[in-house]
CSV table of C-alpha atoms in Angstrom, one decimal:
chain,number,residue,atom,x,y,z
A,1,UNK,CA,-53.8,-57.1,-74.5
A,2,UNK,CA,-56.7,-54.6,-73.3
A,3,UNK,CA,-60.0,-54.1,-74.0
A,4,UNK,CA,-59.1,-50.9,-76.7
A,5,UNK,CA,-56.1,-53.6,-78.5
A,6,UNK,CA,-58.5,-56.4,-78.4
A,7,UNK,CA,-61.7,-54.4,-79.9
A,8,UNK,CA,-59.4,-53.4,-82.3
A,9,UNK,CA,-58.1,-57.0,-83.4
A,10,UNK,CA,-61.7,-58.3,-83.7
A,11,UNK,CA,-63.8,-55.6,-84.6
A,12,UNK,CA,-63.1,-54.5,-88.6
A,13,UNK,CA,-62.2,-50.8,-89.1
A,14,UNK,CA,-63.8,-48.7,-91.9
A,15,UNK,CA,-60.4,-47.2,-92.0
A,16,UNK,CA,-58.1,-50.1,-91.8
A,17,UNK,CA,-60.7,-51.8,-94.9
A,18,UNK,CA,-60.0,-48.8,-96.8
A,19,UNK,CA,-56.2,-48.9,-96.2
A,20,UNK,CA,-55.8,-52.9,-97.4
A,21,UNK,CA,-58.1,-51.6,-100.5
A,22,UNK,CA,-55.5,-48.9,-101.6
A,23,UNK,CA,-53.0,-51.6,-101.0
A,24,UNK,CA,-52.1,-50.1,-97.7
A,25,UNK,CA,-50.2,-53.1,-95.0
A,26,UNK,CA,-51.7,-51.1,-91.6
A,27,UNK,CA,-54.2,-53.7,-91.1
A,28,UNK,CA,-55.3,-57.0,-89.4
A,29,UNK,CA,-56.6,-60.4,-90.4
A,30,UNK,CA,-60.3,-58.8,-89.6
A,31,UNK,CA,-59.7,-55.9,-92.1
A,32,UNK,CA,-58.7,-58.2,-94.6
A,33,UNK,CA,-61.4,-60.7,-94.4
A,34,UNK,CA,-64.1,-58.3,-94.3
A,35,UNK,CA,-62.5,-56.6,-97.3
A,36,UNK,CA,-62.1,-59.1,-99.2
A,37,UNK,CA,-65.7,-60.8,-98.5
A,38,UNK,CA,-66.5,-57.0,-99.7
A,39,UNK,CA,-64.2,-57.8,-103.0
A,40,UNK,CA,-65.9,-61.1,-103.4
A,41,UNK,CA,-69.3,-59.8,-104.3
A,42,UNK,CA,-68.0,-56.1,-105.8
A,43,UNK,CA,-65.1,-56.9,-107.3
A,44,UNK,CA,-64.3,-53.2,-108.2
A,45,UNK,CA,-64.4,-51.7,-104.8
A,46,UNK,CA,-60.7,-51.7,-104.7
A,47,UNK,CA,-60.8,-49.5,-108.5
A,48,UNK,CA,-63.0,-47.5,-106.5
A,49,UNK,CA,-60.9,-46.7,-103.3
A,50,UNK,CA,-58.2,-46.1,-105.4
A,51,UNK,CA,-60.4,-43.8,-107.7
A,52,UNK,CA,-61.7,-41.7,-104.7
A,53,UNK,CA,-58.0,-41.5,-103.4
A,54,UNK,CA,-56.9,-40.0,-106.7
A,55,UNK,CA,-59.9,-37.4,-106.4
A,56,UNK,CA,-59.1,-36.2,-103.4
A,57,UNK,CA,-55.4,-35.9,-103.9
A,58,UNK,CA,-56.3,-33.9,-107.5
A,59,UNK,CA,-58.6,-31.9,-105.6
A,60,UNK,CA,-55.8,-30.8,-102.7
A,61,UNK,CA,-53.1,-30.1,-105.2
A,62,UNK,CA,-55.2,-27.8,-106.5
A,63,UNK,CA,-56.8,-25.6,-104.2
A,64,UNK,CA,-52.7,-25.9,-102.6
A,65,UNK,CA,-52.0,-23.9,-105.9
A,66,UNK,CA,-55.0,-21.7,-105.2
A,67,UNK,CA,-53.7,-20.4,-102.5
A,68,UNK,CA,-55.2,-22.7,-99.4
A,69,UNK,CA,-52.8,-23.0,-96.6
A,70,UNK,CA,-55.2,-25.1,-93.8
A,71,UNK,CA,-57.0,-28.3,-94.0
A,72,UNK,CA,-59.5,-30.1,-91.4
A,73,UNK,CA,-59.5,-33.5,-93.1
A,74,UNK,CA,-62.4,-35.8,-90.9
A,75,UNK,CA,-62.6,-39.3,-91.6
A,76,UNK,CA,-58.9,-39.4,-92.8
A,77,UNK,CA,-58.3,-43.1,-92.5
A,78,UNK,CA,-54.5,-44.8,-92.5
A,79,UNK,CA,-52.1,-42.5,-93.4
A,80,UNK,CA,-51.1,-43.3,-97.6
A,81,UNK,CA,-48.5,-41.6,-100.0
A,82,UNK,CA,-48.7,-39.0,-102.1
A,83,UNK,CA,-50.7,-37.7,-98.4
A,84,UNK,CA,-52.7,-34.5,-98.0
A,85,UNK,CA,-50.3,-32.6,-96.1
A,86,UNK,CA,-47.3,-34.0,-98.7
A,87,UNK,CA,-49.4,-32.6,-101.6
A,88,UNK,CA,-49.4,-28.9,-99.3
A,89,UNK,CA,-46.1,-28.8,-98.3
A,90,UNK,CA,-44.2,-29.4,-102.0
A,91,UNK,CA,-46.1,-25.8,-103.0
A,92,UNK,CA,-45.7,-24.0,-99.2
A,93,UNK,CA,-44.2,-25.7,-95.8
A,94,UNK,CA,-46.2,-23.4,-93.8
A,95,UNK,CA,-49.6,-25.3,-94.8
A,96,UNK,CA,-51.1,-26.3,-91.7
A,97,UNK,CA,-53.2,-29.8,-91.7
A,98,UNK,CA,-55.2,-31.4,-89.4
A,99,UNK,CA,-56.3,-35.2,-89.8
A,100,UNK,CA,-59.0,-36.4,-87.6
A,101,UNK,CA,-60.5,-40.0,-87.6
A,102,UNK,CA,-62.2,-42.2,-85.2
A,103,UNK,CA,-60.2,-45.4,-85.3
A,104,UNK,CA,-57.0,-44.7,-82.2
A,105,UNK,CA,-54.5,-47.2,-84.7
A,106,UNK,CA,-54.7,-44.0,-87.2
A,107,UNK,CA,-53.6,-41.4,-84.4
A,108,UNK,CA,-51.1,-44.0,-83.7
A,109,UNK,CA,-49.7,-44.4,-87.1
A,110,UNK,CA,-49.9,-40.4,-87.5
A,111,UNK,CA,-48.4,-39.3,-84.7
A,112,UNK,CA,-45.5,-41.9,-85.5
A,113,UNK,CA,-45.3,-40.8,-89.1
A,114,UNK,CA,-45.4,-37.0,-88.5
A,115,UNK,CA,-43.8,-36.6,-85.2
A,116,UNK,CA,-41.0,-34.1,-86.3
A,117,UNK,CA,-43.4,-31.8,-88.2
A,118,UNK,CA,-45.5,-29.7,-86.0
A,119,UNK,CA,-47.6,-28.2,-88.8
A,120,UNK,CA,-49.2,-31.2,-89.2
A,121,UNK,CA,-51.4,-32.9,-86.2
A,122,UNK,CA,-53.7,-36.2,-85.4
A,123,UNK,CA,-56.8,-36.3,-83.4
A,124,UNK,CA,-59.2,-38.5,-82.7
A,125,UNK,CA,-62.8,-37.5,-83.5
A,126,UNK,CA,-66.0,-38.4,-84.6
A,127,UNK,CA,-67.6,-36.9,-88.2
A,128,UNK,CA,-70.9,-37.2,-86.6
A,129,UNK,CA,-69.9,-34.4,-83.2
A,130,UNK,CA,-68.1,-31.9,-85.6
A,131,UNK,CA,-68.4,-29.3,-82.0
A,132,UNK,CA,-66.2,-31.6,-80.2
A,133,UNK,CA,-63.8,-31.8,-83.4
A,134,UNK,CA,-64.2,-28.2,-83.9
A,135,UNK,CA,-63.7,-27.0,-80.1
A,136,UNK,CA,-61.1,-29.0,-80.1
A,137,UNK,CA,-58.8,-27.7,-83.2
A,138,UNK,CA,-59.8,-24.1,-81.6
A,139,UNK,CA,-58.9,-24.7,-78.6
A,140,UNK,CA,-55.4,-25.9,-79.1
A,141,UNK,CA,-54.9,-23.7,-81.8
A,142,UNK,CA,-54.1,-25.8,-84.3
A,143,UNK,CA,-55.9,-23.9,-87.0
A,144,UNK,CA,-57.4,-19.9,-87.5
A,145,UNK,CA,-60.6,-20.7,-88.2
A,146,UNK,CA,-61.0,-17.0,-89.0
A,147,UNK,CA,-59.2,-17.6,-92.0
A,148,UNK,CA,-59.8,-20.0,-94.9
A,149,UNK,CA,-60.2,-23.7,-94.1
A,150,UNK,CA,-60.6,-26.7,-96.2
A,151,UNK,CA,-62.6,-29.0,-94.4
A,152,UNK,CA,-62.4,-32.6,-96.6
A,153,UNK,CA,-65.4,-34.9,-96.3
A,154,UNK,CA,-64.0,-37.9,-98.2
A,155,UNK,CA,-66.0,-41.6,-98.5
A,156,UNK,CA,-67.3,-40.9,-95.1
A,157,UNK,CA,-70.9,-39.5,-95.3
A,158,UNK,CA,-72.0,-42.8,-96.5
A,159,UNK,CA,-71.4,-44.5,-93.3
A,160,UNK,CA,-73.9,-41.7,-91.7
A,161,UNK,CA,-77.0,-43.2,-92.2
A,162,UNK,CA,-80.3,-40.3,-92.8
A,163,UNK,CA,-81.4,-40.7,-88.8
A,164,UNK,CA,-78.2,-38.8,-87.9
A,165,UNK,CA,-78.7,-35.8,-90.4
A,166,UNK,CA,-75.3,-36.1,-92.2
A,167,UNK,CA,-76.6,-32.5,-94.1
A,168,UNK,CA,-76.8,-31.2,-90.6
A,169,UNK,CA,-73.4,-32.6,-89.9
A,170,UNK,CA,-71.9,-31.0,-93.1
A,171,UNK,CA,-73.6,-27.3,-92.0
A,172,UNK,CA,-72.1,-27.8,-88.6
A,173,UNK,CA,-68.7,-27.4,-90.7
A,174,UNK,CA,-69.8,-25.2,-92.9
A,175,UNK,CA,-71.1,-22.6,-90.5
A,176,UNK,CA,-67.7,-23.2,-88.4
A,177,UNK,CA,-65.8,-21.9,-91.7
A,178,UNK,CA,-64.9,-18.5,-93.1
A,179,UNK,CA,-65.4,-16.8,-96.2
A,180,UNK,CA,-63.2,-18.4,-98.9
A,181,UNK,CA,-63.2,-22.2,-97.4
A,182,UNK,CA,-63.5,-24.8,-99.4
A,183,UNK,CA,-65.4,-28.4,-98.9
A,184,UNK,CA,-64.0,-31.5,-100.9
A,185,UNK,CA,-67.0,-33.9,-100.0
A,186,UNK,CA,-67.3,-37.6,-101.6
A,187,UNK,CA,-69.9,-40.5,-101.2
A,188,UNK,CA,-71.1,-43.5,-102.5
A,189,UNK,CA,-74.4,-42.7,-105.1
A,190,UNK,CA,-77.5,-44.0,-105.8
A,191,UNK,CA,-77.1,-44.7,-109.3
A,192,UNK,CA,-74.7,-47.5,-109.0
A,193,UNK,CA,-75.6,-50.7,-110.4
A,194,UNK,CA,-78.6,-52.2,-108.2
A,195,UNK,CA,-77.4,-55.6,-108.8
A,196,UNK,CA,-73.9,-54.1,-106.8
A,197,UNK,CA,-75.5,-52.3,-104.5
A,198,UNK,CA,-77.6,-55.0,-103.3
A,199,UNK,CA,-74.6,-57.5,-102.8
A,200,UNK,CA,-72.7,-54.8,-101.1
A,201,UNK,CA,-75.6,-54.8,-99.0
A,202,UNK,CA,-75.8,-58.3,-98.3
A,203,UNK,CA,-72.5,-58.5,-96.6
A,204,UNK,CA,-72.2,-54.9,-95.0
A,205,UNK,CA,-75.3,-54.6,-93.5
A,206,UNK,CA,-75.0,-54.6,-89.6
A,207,UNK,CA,-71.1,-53.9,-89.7
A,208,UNK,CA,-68.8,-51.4,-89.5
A,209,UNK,CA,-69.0,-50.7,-93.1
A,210,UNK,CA,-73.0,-50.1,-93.7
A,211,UNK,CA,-73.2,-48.3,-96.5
A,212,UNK,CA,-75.9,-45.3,-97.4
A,213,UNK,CA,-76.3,-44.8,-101.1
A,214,UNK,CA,-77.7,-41.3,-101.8
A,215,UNK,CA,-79.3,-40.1,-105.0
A,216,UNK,CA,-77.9,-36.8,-106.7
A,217,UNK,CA,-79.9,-34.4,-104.9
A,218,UNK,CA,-79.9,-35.5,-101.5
A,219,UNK,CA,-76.0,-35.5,-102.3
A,220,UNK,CA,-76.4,-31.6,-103.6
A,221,UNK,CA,-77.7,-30.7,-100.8
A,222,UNK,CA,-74.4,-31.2,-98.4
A,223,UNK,CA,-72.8,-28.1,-100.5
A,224,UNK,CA,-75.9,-25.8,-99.4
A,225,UNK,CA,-74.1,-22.6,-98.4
A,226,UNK,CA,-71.3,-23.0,-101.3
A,227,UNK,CA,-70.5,-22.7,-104.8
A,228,UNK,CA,-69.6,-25.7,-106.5
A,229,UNK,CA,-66.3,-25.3,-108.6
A,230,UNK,CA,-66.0,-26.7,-112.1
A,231,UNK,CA,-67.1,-29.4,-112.7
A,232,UNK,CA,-69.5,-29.6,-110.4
A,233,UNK,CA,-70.6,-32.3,-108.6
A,234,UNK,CA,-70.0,-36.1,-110.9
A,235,UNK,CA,-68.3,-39.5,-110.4
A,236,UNK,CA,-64.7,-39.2,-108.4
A,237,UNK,CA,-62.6,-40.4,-111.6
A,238,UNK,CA,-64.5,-37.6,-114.1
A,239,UNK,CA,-63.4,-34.6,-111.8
A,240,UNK,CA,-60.8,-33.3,-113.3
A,241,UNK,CA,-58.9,-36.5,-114.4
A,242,UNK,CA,-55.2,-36.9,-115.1
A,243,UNK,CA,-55.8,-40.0,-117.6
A,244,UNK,CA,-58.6,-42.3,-118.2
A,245,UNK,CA,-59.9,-44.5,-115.2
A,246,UNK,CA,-61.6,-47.5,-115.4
A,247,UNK,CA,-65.6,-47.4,-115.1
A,248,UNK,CA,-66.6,-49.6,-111.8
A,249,UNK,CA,-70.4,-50.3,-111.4
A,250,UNK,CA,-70.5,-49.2,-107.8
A,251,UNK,CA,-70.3,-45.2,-108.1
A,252,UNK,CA,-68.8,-42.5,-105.7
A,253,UNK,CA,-70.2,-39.1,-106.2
A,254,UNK,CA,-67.7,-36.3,-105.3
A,255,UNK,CA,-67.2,-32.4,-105.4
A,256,UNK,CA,-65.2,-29.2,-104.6
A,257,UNK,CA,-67.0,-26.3,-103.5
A,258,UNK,CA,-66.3,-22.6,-101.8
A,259,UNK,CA,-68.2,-20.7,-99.3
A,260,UNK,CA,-68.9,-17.3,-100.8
């Protein structure tokens, strides 16, 4: 085993966590013990995953209808079904997804899964040096950011914490887009239950899964530089829901917006 494999048995992965929440089996022993010390103390962080999931996938079906035909998803985590680039491809083939994340096993999985379709491709990259993502996905062409981009931000903001100006992150993207891009941007909210938050605290503090609650407006001002679409900016599981979801009394914030 190297040094990469053994990090990777030892150390827990935000994205391998959120995989064993959504039920996901891409994970290891150290996933699923820090998850579940997570579910111990907030029992509803698996509702929540789920719920954030479901937002995102509500939110790509329909801006897929609307005509978007290019995503830049950072922070993308194990790959799970119905998938981003499964949501584009049942309304056009020609849609043309990128999925970027930090953690190698998720390239690994992705390039396994989607190794006969070349519209869809896995890098590795870092949400905190969108240049180096961004050189990159010009570089090898892999999408015209001339043209209309949606760059997804999903449940990964909140592991930025303030010191690394995750608004500056987001206008890194935003200024890399054109005219008629979209950002679908989620994270964890500052008026979840104190009680939760603290205990989520408690045991995430110090790992890979430190979490940074932010209040509304700190949270409003990631989507400087774009509209927000209907409606608005609210809790994952009130945007746009399909059926009723279950409240949880930890809170994710998301919303869809378009650069004018």
């Amino acid at each position: 085993m190297d040094e990469t494999q053994r990090h990777e048995t030892t150390v827990p992965s935000a994205a391998r966590i959120y995989d064993y929440l959504l039920g996901g089996k891409d994970n290891y022993a150290v996933d699923r013990d820090a998850a579940d010390r997570l579910l111990a103390v907030v029992p509803d962080q698996r509702i929540l995953a789920r719920a954030n999931r479901a937002f995102v996938i509500r939110a790509m079906r329909m801006l897929a209808e609307r005509g978007a035909r290019q995503v830049l998803d950072v922070g993308t985590g194990i790959p799970t079904s119905p998938s981003i680039h499964e949501v584009f491809h049942a309304v056009d083939r020609s849609a043309r997804i990128v999925y970027v994340d930090s953690d190698p096993l998720v390239k690994v999985h992705n390039d396994a899964l989607l190794a006969t379709n070349d519209r869809v491709t896995s890098i590795e990259g870092d949400v905190r040096r969108p240049d180096e993502i961004l050189d990159h996905v010009r570089s090898h062409g892999l999408l015209d950011l001339s043209e209309p981009v949606v760059v997804v931000l999903a449940a990964v903001l909140h592991l930025v914490p303030d010191e690394q100006d995750p608004a500056g992150i987001v206008g890194r993207y935003r200024d890399a887009m054109a005219p008629g891009s979209h950002l679908v941007l989620s994270q964890f909210a500052a008026h979840s239950d104190p009680a939760a938050m603290a205990r989520l605290h408690a045991i995430a503090d110090g790992t890979p899964v430190q979490t940074y609650f932010r209040p509304r407006d700190q949270i409003l001002r990631f989507f400087d530089g774009f509209e927000l679409l209907a409606p608005g900016l609210v809790d994952v599981e009130r945007w746009r829901p399909g059926m009723d979801a279950p409240a949880t009394r930890l809170k994710i914030t998301g919303g869809v917006a378009r650069k004018s």
